[in-house]
Short mmCIF file of N, CA, C and O in Angstrom, two decimals:
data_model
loop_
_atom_site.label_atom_id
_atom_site.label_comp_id
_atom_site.label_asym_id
_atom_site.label_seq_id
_atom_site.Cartn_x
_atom_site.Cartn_y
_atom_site.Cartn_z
N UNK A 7 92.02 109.06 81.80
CA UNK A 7 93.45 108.81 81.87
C UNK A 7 93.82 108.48 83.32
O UNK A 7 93.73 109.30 84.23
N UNK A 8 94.24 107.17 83.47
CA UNK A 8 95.33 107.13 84.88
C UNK A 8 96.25 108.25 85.80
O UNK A 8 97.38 108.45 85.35
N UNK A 9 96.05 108.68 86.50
CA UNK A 9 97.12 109.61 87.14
C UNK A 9 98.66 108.94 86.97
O UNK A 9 99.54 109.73 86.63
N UNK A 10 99.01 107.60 87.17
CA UNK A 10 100.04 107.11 86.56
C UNK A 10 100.84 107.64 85.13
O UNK A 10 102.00 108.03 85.00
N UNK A 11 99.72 107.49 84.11
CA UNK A 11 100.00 107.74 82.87
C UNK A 11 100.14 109.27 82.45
O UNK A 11 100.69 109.67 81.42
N UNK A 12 99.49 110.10 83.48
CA UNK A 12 99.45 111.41 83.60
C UNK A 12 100.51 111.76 84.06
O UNK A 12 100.67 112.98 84.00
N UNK A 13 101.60 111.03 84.67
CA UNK A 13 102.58 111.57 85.80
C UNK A 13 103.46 110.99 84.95
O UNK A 13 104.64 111.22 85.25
N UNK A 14 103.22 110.04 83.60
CA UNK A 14 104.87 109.28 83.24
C UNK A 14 104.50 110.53 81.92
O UNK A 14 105.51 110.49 81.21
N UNK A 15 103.82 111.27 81.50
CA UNK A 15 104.16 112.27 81.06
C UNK A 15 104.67 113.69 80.94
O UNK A 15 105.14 114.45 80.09
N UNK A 16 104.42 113.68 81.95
CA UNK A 16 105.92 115.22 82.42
C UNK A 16 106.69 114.28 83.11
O UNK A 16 107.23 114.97 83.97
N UNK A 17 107.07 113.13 83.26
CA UNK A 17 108.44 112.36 84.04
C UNK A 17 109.25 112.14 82.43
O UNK A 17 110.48 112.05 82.43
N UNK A 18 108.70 112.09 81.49
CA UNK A 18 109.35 111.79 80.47
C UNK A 18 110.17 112.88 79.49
O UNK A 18 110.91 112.64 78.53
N UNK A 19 109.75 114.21 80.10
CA UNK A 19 110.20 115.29 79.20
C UNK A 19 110.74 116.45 80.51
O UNK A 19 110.80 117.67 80.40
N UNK A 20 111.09 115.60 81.77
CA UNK A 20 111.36 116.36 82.79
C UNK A 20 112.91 116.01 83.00
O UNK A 20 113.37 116.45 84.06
N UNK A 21 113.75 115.35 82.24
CA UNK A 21 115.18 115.02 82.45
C UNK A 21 115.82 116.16 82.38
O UNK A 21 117.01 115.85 82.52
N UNK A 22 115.77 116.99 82.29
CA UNK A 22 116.87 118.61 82.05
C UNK A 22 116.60 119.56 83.63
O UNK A 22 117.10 120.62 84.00
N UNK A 23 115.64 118.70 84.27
CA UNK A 23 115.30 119.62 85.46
C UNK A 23 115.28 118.43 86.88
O UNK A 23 114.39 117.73 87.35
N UNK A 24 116.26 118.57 87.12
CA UNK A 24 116.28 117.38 88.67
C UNK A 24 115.72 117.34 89.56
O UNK A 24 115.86 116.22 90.05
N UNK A 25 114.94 118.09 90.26
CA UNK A 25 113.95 118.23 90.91
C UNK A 25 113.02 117.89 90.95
O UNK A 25 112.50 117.34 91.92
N UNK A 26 112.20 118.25 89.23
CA UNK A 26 110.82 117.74 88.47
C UNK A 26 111.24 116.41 88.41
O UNK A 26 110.38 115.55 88.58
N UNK A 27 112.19 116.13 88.23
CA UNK A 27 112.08 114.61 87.40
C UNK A 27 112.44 113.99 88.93
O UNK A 27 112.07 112.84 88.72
N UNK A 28 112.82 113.99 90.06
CA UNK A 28 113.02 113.35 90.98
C UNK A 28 111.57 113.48 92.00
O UNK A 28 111.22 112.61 92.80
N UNK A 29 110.83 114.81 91.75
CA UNK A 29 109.58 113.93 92.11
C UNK A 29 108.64 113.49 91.35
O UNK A 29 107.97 112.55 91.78
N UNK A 30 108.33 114.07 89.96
CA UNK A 30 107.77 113.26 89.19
C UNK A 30 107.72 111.65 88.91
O UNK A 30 106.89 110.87 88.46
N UNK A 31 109.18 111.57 89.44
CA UNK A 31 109.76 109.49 89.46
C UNK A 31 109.12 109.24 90.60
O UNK A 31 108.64 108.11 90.47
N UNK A 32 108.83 109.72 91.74
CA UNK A 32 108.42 108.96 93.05
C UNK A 32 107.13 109.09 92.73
O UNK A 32 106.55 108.05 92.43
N UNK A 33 106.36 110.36 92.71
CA UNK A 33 104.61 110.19 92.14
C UNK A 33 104.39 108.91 91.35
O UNK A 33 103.70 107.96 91.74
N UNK A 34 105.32 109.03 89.73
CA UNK A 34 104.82 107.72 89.32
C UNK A 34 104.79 106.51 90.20
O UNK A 34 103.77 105.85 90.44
N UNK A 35 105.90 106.29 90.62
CA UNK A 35 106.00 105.42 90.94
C UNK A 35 105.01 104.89 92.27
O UNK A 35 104.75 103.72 92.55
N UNK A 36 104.75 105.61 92.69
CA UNK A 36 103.51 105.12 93.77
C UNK A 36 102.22 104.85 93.50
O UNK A 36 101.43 103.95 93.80
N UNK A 37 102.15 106.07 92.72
CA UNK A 37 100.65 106.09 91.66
C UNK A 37 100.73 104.75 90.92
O UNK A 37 99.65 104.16 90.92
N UNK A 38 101.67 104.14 90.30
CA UNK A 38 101.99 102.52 89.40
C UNK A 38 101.90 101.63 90.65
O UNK A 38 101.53 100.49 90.37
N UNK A 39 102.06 101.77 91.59
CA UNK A 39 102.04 100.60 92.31
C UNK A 39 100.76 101.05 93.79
O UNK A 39 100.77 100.87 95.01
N UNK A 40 99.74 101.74 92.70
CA UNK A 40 98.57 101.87 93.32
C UNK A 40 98.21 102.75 95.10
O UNK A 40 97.20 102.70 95.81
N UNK A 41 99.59 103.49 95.30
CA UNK A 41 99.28 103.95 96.41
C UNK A 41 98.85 105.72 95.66
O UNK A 41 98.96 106.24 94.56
N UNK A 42 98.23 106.20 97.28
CA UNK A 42 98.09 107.87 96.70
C UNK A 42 99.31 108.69 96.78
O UNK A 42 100.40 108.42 97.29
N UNK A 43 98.82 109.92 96.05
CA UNK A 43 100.30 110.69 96.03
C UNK A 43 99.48 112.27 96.44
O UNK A 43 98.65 112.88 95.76
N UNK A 44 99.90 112.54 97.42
CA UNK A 44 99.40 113.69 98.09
C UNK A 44 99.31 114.69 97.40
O UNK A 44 100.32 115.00 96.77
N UNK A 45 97.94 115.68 97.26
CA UNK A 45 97.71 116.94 96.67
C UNK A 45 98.55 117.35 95.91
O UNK A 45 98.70 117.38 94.68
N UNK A 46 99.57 117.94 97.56
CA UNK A 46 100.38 119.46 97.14
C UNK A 46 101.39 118.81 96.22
O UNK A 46 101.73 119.44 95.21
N UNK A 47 101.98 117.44 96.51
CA UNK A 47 102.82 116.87 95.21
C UNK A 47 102.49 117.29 93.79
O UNK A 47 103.19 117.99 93.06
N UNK A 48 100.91 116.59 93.42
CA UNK A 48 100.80 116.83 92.28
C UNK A 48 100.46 118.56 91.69
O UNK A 48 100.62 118.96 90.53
N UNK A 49 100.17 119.06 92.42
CA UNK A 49 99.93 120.15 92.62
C UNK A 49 101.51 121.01 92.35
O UNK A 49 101.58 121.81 91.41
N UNK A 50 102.68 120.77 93.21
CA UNK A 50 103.72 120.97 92.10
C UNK A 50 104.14 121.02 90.97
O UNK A 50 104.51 121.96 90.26
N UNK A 51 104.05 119.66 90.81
CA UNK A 51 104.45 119.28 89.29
C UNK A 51 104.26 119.18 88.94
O UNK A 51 104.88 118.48 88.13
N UNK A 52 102.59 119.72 88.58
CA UNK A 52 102.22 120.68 87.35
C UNK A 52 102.45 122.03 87.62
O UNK A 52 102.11 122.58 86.57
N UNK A 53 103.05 123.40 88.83
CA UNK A 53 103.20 124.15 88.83
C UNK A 53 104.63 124.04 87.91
O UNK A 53 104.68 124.67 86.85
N UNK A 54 105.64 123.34 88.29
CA UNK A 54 106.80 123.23 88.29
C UNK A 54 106.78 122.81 87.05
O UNK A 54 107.74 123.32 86.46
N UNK A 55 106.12 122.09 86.32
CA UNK A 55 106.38 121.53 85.01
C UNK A 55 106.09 123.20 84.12
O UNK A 55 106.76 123.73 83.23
N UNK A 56 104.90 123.65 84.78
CA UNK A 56 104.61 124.89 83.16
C UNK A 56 105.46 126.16 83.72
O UNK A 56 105.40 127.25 83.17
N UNK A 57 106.42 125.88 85.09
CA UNK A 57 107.46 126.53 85.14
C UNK A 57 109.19 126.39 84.58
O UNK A 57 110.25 127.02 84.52
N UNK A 58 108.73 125.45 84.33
CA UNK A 58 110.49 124.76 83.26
C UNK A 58 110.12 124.64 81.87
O UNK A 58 110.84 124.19 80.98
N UNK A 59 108.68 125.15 81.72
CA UNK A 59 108.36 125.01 80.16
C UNK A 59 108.16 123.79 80.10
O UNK A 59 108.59 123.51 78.99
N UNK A 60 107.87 123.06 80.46
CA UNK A 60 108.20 121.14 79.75
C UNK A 60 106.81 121.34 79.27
O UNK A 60 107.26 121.24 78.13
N UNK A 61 105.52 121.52 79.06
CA UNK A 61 104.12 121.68 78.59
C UNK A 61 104.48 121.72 76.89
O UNK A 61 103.98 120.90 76.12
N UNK A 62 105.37 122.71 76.49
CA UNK A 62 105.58 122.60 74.88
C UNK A 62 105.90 120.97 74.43
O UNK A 62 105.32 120.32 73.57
N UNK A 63 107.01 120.57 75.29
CA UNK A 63 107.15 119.16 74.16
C UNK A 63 106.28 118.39 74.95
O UNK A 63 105.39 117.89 74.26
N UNK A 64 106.24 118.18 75.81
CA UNK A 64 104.99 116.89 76.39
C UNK A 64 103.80 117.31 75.46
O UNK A 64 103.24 116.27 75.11
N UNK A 65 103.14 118.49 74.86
CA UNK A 65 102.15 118.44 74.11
C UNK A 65 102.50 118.04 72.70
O UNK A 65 101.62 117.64 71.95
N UNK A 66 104.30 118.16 72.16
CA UNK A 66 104.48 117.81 70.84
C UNK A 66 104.59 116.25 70.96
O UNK A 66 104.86 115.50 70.03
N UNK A 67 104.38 115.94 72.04
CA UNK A 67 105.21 114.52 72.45
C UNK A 67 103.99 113.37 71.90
O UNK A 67 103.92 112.42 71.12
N UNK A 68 103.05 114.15 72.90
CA UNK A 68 101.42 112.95 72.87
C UNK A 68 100.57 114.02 72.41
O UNK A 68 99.40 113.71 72.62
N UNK A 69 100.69 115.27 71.81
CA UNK A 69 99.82 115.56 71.30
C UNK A 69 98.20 116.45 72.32
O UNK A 69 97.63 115.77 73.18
N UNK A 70 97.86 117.49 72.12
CA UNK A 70 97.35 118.36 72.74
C UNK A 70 95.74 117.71 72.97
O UNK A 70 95.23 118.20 73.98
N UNK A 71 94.79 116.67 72.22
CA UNK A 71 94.19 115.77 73.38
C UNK A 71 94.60 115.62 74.39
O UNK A 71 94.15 116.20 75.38
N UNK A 72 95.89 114.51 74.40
CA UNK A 72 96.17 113.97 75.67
C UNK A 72 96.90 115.08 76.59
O UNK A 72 96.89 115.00 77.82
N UNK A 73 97.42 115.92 76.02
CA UNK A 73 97.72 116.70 77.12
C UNK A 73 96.80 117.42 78.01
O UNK A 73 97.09 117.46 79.20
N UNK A 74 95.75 117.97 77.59
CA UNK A 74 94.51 117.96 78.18
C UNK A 74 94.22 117.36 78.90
O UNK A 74 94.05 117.87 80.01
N UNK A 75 93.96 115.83 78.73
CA UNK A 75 93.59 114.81 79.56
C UNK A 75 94.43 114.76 80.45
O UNK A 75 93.82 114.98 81.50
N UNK A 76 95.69 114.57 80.69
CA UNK A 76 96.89 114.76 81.45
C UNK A 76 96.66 116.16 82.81
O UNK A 76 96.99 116.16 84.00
N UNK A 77 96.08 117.07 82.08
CA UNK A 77 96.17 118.16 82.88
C UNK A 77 94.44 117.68 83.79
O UNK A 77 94.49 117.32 84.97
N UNK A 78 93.79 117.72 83.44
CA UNK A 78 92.29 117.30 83.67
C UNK A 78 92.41 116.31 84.72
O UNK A 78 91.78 116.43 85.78
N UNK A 79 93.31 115.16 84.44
CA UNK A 79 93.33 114.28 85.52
C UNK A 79 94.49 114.37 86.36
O UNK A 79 95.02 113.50 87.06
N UNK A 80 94.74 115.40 86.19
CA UNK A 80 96.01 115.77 87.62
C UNK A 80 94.60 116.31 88.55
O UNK A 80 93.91 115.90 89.49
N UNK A 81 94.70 117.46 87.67
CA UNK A 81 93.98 118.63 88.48
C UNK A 81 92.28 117.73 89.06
O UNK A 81 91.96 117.90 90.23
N UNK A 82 91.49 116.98 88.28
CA UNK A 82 90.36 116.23 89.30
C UNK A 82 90.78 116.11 90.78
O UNK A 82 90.47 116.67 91.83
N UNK A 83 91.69 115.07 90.39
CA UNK A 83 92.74 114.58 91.87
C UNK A 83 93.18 115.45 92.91
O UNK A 83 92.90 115.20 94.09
N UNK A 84 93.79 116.36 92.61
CA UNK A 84 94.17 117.50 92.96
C UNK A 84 93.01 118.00 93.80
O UNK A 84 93.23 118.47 94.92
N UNK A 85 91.94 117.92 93.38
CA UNK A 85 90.20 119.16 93.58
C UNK A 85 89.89 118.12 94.63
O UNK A 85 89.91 118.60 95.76
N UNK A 86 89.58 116.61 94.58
CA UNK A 86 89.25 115.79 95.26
C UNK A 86 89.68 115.70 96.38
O UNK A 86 88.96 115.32 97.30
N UNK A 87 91.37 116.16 96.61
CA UNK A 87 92.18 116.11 97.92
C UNK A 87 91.88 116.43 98.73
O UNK A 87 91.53 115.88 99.77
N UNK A 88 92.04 118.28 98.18
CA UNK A 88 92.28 119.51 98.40
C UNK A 88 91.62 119.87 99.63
O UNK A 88 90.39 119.89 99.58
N UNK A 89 92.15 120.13 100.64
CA UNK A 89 90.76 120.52 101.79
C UNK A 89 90.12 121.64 101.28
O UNK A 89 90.80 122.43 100.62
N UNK A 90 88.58 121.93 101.53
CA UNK A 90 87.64 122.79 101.50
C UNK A 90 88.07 124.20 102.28
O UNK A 90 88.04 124.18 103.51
N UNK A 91 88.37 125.12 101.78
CA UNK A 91 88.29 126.38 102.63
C UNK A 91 87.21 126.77 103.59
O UNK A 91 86.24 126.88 102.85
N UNK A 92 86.90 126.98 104.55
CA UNK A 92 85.83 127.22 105.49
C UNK A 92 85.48 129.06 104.97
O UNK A 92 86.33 129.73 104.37
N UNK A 93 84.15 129.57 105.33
CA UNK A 93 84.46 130.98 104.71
C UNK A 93 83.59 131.25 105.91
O UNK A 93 83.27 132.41 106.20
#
C-alpha cells in the first residue's frame, strides 16, 4: 500500500476532529505529490487517530485487510525514519 493511500484513509474518517484532519490533509498531500512526510508526523496520526477512535469506521470503511495494510505501511515508514537509539 502507498503511504498516500494509507494517509487518505484516516483523512477520510478524520472530519469530526480538526487537528487529525488538518494534518492528515498536509501528510497526504505531500506524500501525493511525492515528497516525504517526517516520522513524528506519521507517527501522530496514527497515535491521534486510535485516540479519537477513527480505527472503528476506517476498518468498517475498507475493511480490516486494508486496515492492516494501512497500519503496516505507516508504521514500516515510521521504523525506516526513526533514528536508532544508541545503548
Amino acid at each position: 500500500m502507498e503511504l498516500s493511500d494509507a494517509a487518505r484513509m484516516i483523512l477520510t474518517e478524520s472530519a469530526p476532529h480538526p487537528e487529525l484532519l488538518r494534518v492528515t490533509r498536509q501528510a497526504h498531500d505531500e506524500l501525493a505529490a511525492g515528497r516525504p512526510v517526517r516520522h513524528a508526523e506519521l507517527s501522530w496520526m496514527l497515535r491521534e487517530a486510535a485516540r479519537k477512535n477513527v480505527y472503528p469506521a476506517v476498518r468498517a470503511r475498507y475493511g480490516a485487510g486494508a486496515f492492516d495494510e494501512m497500519v503496516l505501511a505507516l508504521g514500516r515508514e515510521i521504523d525506516r525514519q526513526a533514528p536508532v537509539a544508541r545503548r
